Short mmCIF file of C-alpha atoms in Angstrom, two decimals:
data_model
loop_
_atom_site.label_atom_id
_atom_site.label_comp_id
_atom_site.label_asym_id
_atom_site.label_seq_id
_atom_site.Cartn_x
_atom_site.Cartn_y
_atom_site.Cartn_z
CA UNK J 1 0.16 -5.26 10.41
CA UNK J 2 -1.52 -8.46 9.31
CA UNK J 3 -1.40 -11.42 11.68
CA UNK J 4 0.29 -13.58 9.03
CA UNK J 5 3.03 -11.02 8.43
CA UNK J 6 3.67 -10.59 12.18
CA UNK J 7 4.08 -14.36 12.48
CA UNK J 8 6.49 -14.43 9.53
CA UNK J 9 8.61 -11.57 10.93
CA UNK J 10 8.83 -13.43 14.27
CA UNK J 11 10.37 -16.51 12.60
CA UNK J 12 14.14 -16.95 12.24
CA UNK J 13 15.44 -15.73 8.86
CA UNK J 14 16.06 -19.27 7.53
CA UNK J 15 12.43 -20.27 8.22
CA UNK J 16 11.05 -16.90 7.10
CA UNK J 17 12.16 -17.42 3.48
CA UNK J 18 10.70 -20.94 3.53
CA UNK J 19 7.38 -19.54 4.80
CA UNK J 20 7.35 -16.79 2.15
CA UNK J 21 7.94 -19.41 -0.53
CA UNK J 22 4.70 -21.15 0.49
CA UNK J 23 2.67 -17.96 0.05
CA UNK J 24 0.75 -17.16 -3.12
CA UNK J 25 1.70 -14.17 -5.23
CA UNK J 26 -1.39 -12.42 -3.88
CA UNK J 27 -0.33 -13.06 -0.27
CA UNK J 28 3.23 -11.89 -0.95
CA UNK J 29 1.89 -8.75 -2.64
CA UNK J 30 -0.43 -8.05 0.27
CA UNK J 31 2.34 -8.56 2.84
CA UNK J 32 4.79 -6.35 0.97
CA UNK J 33 2.24 -3.54 0.60
CA UNK J 34 1.36 -3.76 4.31
CA UNK J 35 5.06 -3.50 5.16
CA UNK J 36 5.59 -0.54 2.79
CA UNK J 37 2.64 1.29 4.37
CA UNK J 38 3.76 0.51 7.92
CA UNK J 39 7.23 1.85 7.08
CA UNK J 40 5.66 5.05 5.70
CA UNK J 41 3.49 5.40 8.80
CA UNK J 42 6.54 5.02 11.05
CA UNK J 43 8.51 7.63 9.08
CA UNK J 44 5.64 10.14 9.07
CA UNK J 45 5.09 9.67 12.81
CA UNK J 46 8.81 10.22 13.49
CA UNK J 47 8.86 13.34 11.31
CA UNK J 48 5.76 14.76 13.04
CA UNK J 49 7.27 14.05 16.46
CA UNK J 50 10.48 15.75 15.39
CA UNK J 51 8.65 18.83 14.20
CA UNK J 52 6.60 18.97 17.40
CA UNK J 53 9.75 18.71 19.49
CA UNK J 54 11.52 21.36 17.38
CA UNK J 55 8.62 23.78 17.69
CA UNK J 56 8.49 23.31 21.48
CA UNK J 57 12.24 23.86 21.80
CA UNK J 58 12.12 26.82 19.44
CA UNK J 59 9.29 28.41 21.41
CA UNK J 60 11.37 28.45 24.60
CA UNK J 61 14.10 30.81 23.44
CA UNK J 62 12.86 32.83 20.48
CA UNK J 63 10.69 35.82 19.87
CA UNK J 64 9.86 38.14 17.02
CA UNK J 65 8.76 37.89 13.38
CA UNK J 66 11.41 35.32 12.36
CA UNK J 67 10.30 33.09 15.19
CA UNK J 68 6.61 33.39 14.23
CA UNK J 69 7.42 32.66 10.56
CA UNK J 70 9.46 29.61 11.48
CA UNK J 71 6.70 28.30 13.73
CA UNK J 72 4.11 28.91 11.03
CA UNK J 73 6.19 27.03 8.46
CA UNK J 74 6.71 24.13 10.89
CA UNK J 75 2.96 24.04 11.51
CA UNK J 76 2.22 23.91 7.75
CA UNK J 77 4.76 21.12 7.30
CA UNK J 78 3.24 19.25 10.22
CA UNK J 79 -0.23 19.51 8.64
CA UNK J 80 1.10 18.12 5.34
CA UNK J 81 2.75 15.22 7.11
CA UNK J 82 -0.39 14.57 9.15
CA UNK J 83 -2.43 14.34 5.94
CA UNK J 84 0.09 11.90 4.41
CA UNK J 85 0.02 9.88 7.62
CA UNK J 86 -3.80 9.69 7.54
CA UNK J 87 -3.72 8.55 3.90
CA UNK J 88 -1.17 5.81 4.62
CA UNK J 89 -3.21 4.65 7.61
CA UNK J 90 -6.41 4.59 5.51
CA UNK J 91 -4.66 2.50 2.81
CA UNK J 92 -3.29 0.14 5.43
CA UNK J 93 -6.76 -0.20 6.95
CA UNK J 94 -8.13 -1.17 3.53
CA UNK J 95 -5.41 -3.80 3.11
CA UNK J 96 -5.96 -5.21 6.59
CA UNK J 97 -9.61 -5.94 5.71
CA UNK J 98 -8.60 -8.05 2.67
CA UNK J 99 -8.69 -11.83 3.12
CA UNK J 100 -5.81 -13.04 0.95
CA UNK J 101 -6.86 -16.66 1.23
CA UNK J 102 -10.20 -16.08 -0.49
CA UNK J 103 -10.47 -16.95 -4.16
CA UNK J 104 -13.04 -15.27 -6.39
CA UNK J 105 -14.22 -15.98 -9.91
CA UNK J 106 -14.85 -12.29 -10.48
CA UNK J 107 -12.49 -9.39 -9.81
CA UNK J 108 -13.30 -7.74 -6.47
CA UNK J 109 -11.52 -5.67 -3.84
CA UNK J 110 -8.49 -7.74 -2.86
CA UNK J 111 -8.16 -9.62 -6.15
CA UNK J 112 -4.81 -10.05 -7.86
CA UNK J 113 -5.66 -9.80 -11.55
CA UNK J 114 -3.24 -10.88 -14.26
CA UNK J 115 -3.93 -9.42 -17.68
CA UNK J 116 -2.03 -9.73 -20.94
CA UNK J 117 -0.34 -6.38 -20.16
CA UNK J 118 0.11 -6.18 -16.39
CA UNK J 119 -0.65 -7.56 -12.95
CA UNK J 120 -2.76 -5.47 -10.58
CA UNK J 121 -3.78 -5.83 -6.94
CA UNK J 122 -7.19 -4.20 -6.50
CA UNK J 123 -6.88 -2.46 -3.15
CA UNK J 124 -5.63 1.14 -3.07
CA UNK J 125 -3.45 3.38 -5.23
CA UNK J 126 -0.05 2.00 -4.28
CA UNK J 127 3.38 2.02 -5.94
CA UNK J 128 4.62 -0.61 -8.35
CA UNK J 129 6.44 -3.46 -6.59
CA UNK J 130 8.35 -6.42 -7.98
CA UNK J 131 7.67 -9.90 -6.63
CA UNK J 132 9.11 -13.07 -8.18
CA UNK J 133 10.44 -10.94 -11.08
CA UNK J 134 6.91 -9.72 -11.82
CA UNK J 135 5.75 -6.11 -11.57
CA UNK J 136 2.57 -5.65 -9.57
CA UNK J 137 0.59 -2.41 -9.44
CA UNK J 138 -1.71 -1.53 -6.54
CA UNK J 139 -4.82 0.13 -7.96
CA UNK J 140 -7.90 1.64 -6.41
CA UNK J 141 -11.23 0.02 -7.27
CA UNK J 142 -12.41 3.56 -8.17
CA UNK J 143 -9.61 4.07 -10.74
CA UNK J 144 -10.50 3.79 -14.44
CA UNK J 145 -8.75 0.42 -14.68
CA UNK J 146 -10.24 -0.76 -11.41
CA UNK J 147 -13.76 0.10 -12.56
CA UNK J 148 -13.23 -1.86 -15.79
CA UNK J 149 -11.92 -4.91 -13.92
CA UNK J 150 -14.45 -5.12 -11.08
CA UNK J 151 -17.08 -7.79 -11.52
CA UNK J 152 -15.45 -9.38 -14.55
CA UNK J 153 -14.13 -12.93 -14.95
CA UNK J 154 -11.13 -14.58 -16.56
CA UNK J 155 -11.30 -14.19 -20.34
CA UNK J 156 -13.02 -10.78 -20.26
CA UNK J 157 -11.54 -8.25 -22.68
CA UNK J 158 -11.76 -4.47 -22.61
CA UNK J 159 -9.97 -1.39 -23.84
CA UNK J 160 -8.51 1.51 -21.86
CA UNK J 161 -6.50 4.37 -23.37
CA UNK J 162 -6.22 2.57 -26.71
CA UNK J 163 -4.73 -0.52 -25.00
CA UNK J 164 -6.51 -3.85 -25.31
CA UNK J 165 -6.62 -5.90 -22.08
CA UNK J 166 -7.62 -9.49 -21.45
CA UNK J 167 -8.01 -10.94 -17.98
CA UNK J 168 -5.84 -14.07 -17.86
CA UNK J 169 -6.39 -15.04 -14.21
CA UNK J 170 -7.83 -13.84 -10.94
CA UNK J 171 -6.35 -14.77 -7.56
#
């Protein structure tokens, strides 16, 4: 969790909203994505722990083919959850390396780019979120849109999937 977000969560609720109001859209986006990823990490860890506990308890009193099948299915589910956990941790690690106070003239990793069609946070493939009544999409720098944005400045125009884009601002 980012240092700034930990500090905000430690504040009383009345001061927390005041502190969030002083943050830029980029900082709010970053904080919300960090929180979403931390929540996912917590859920995956709880689910993996639950499966581990269930398999240990199941191993104590069962035997036979049904038992082996159940254990095998639990193991497969645990592997799936472990992969999702690793992905969420990798995305969070990417976000934690982003300095939200830096301002760039060109779109780079960590930029919040407003175009005529949408607002994107160049970081990792993350779900759409709404902040200040604006939809923000987390995109990977390796995505088709990310590749077309990287290195370009305000005013740059390009086309993707028959849609014309113009960069209006970069935060």
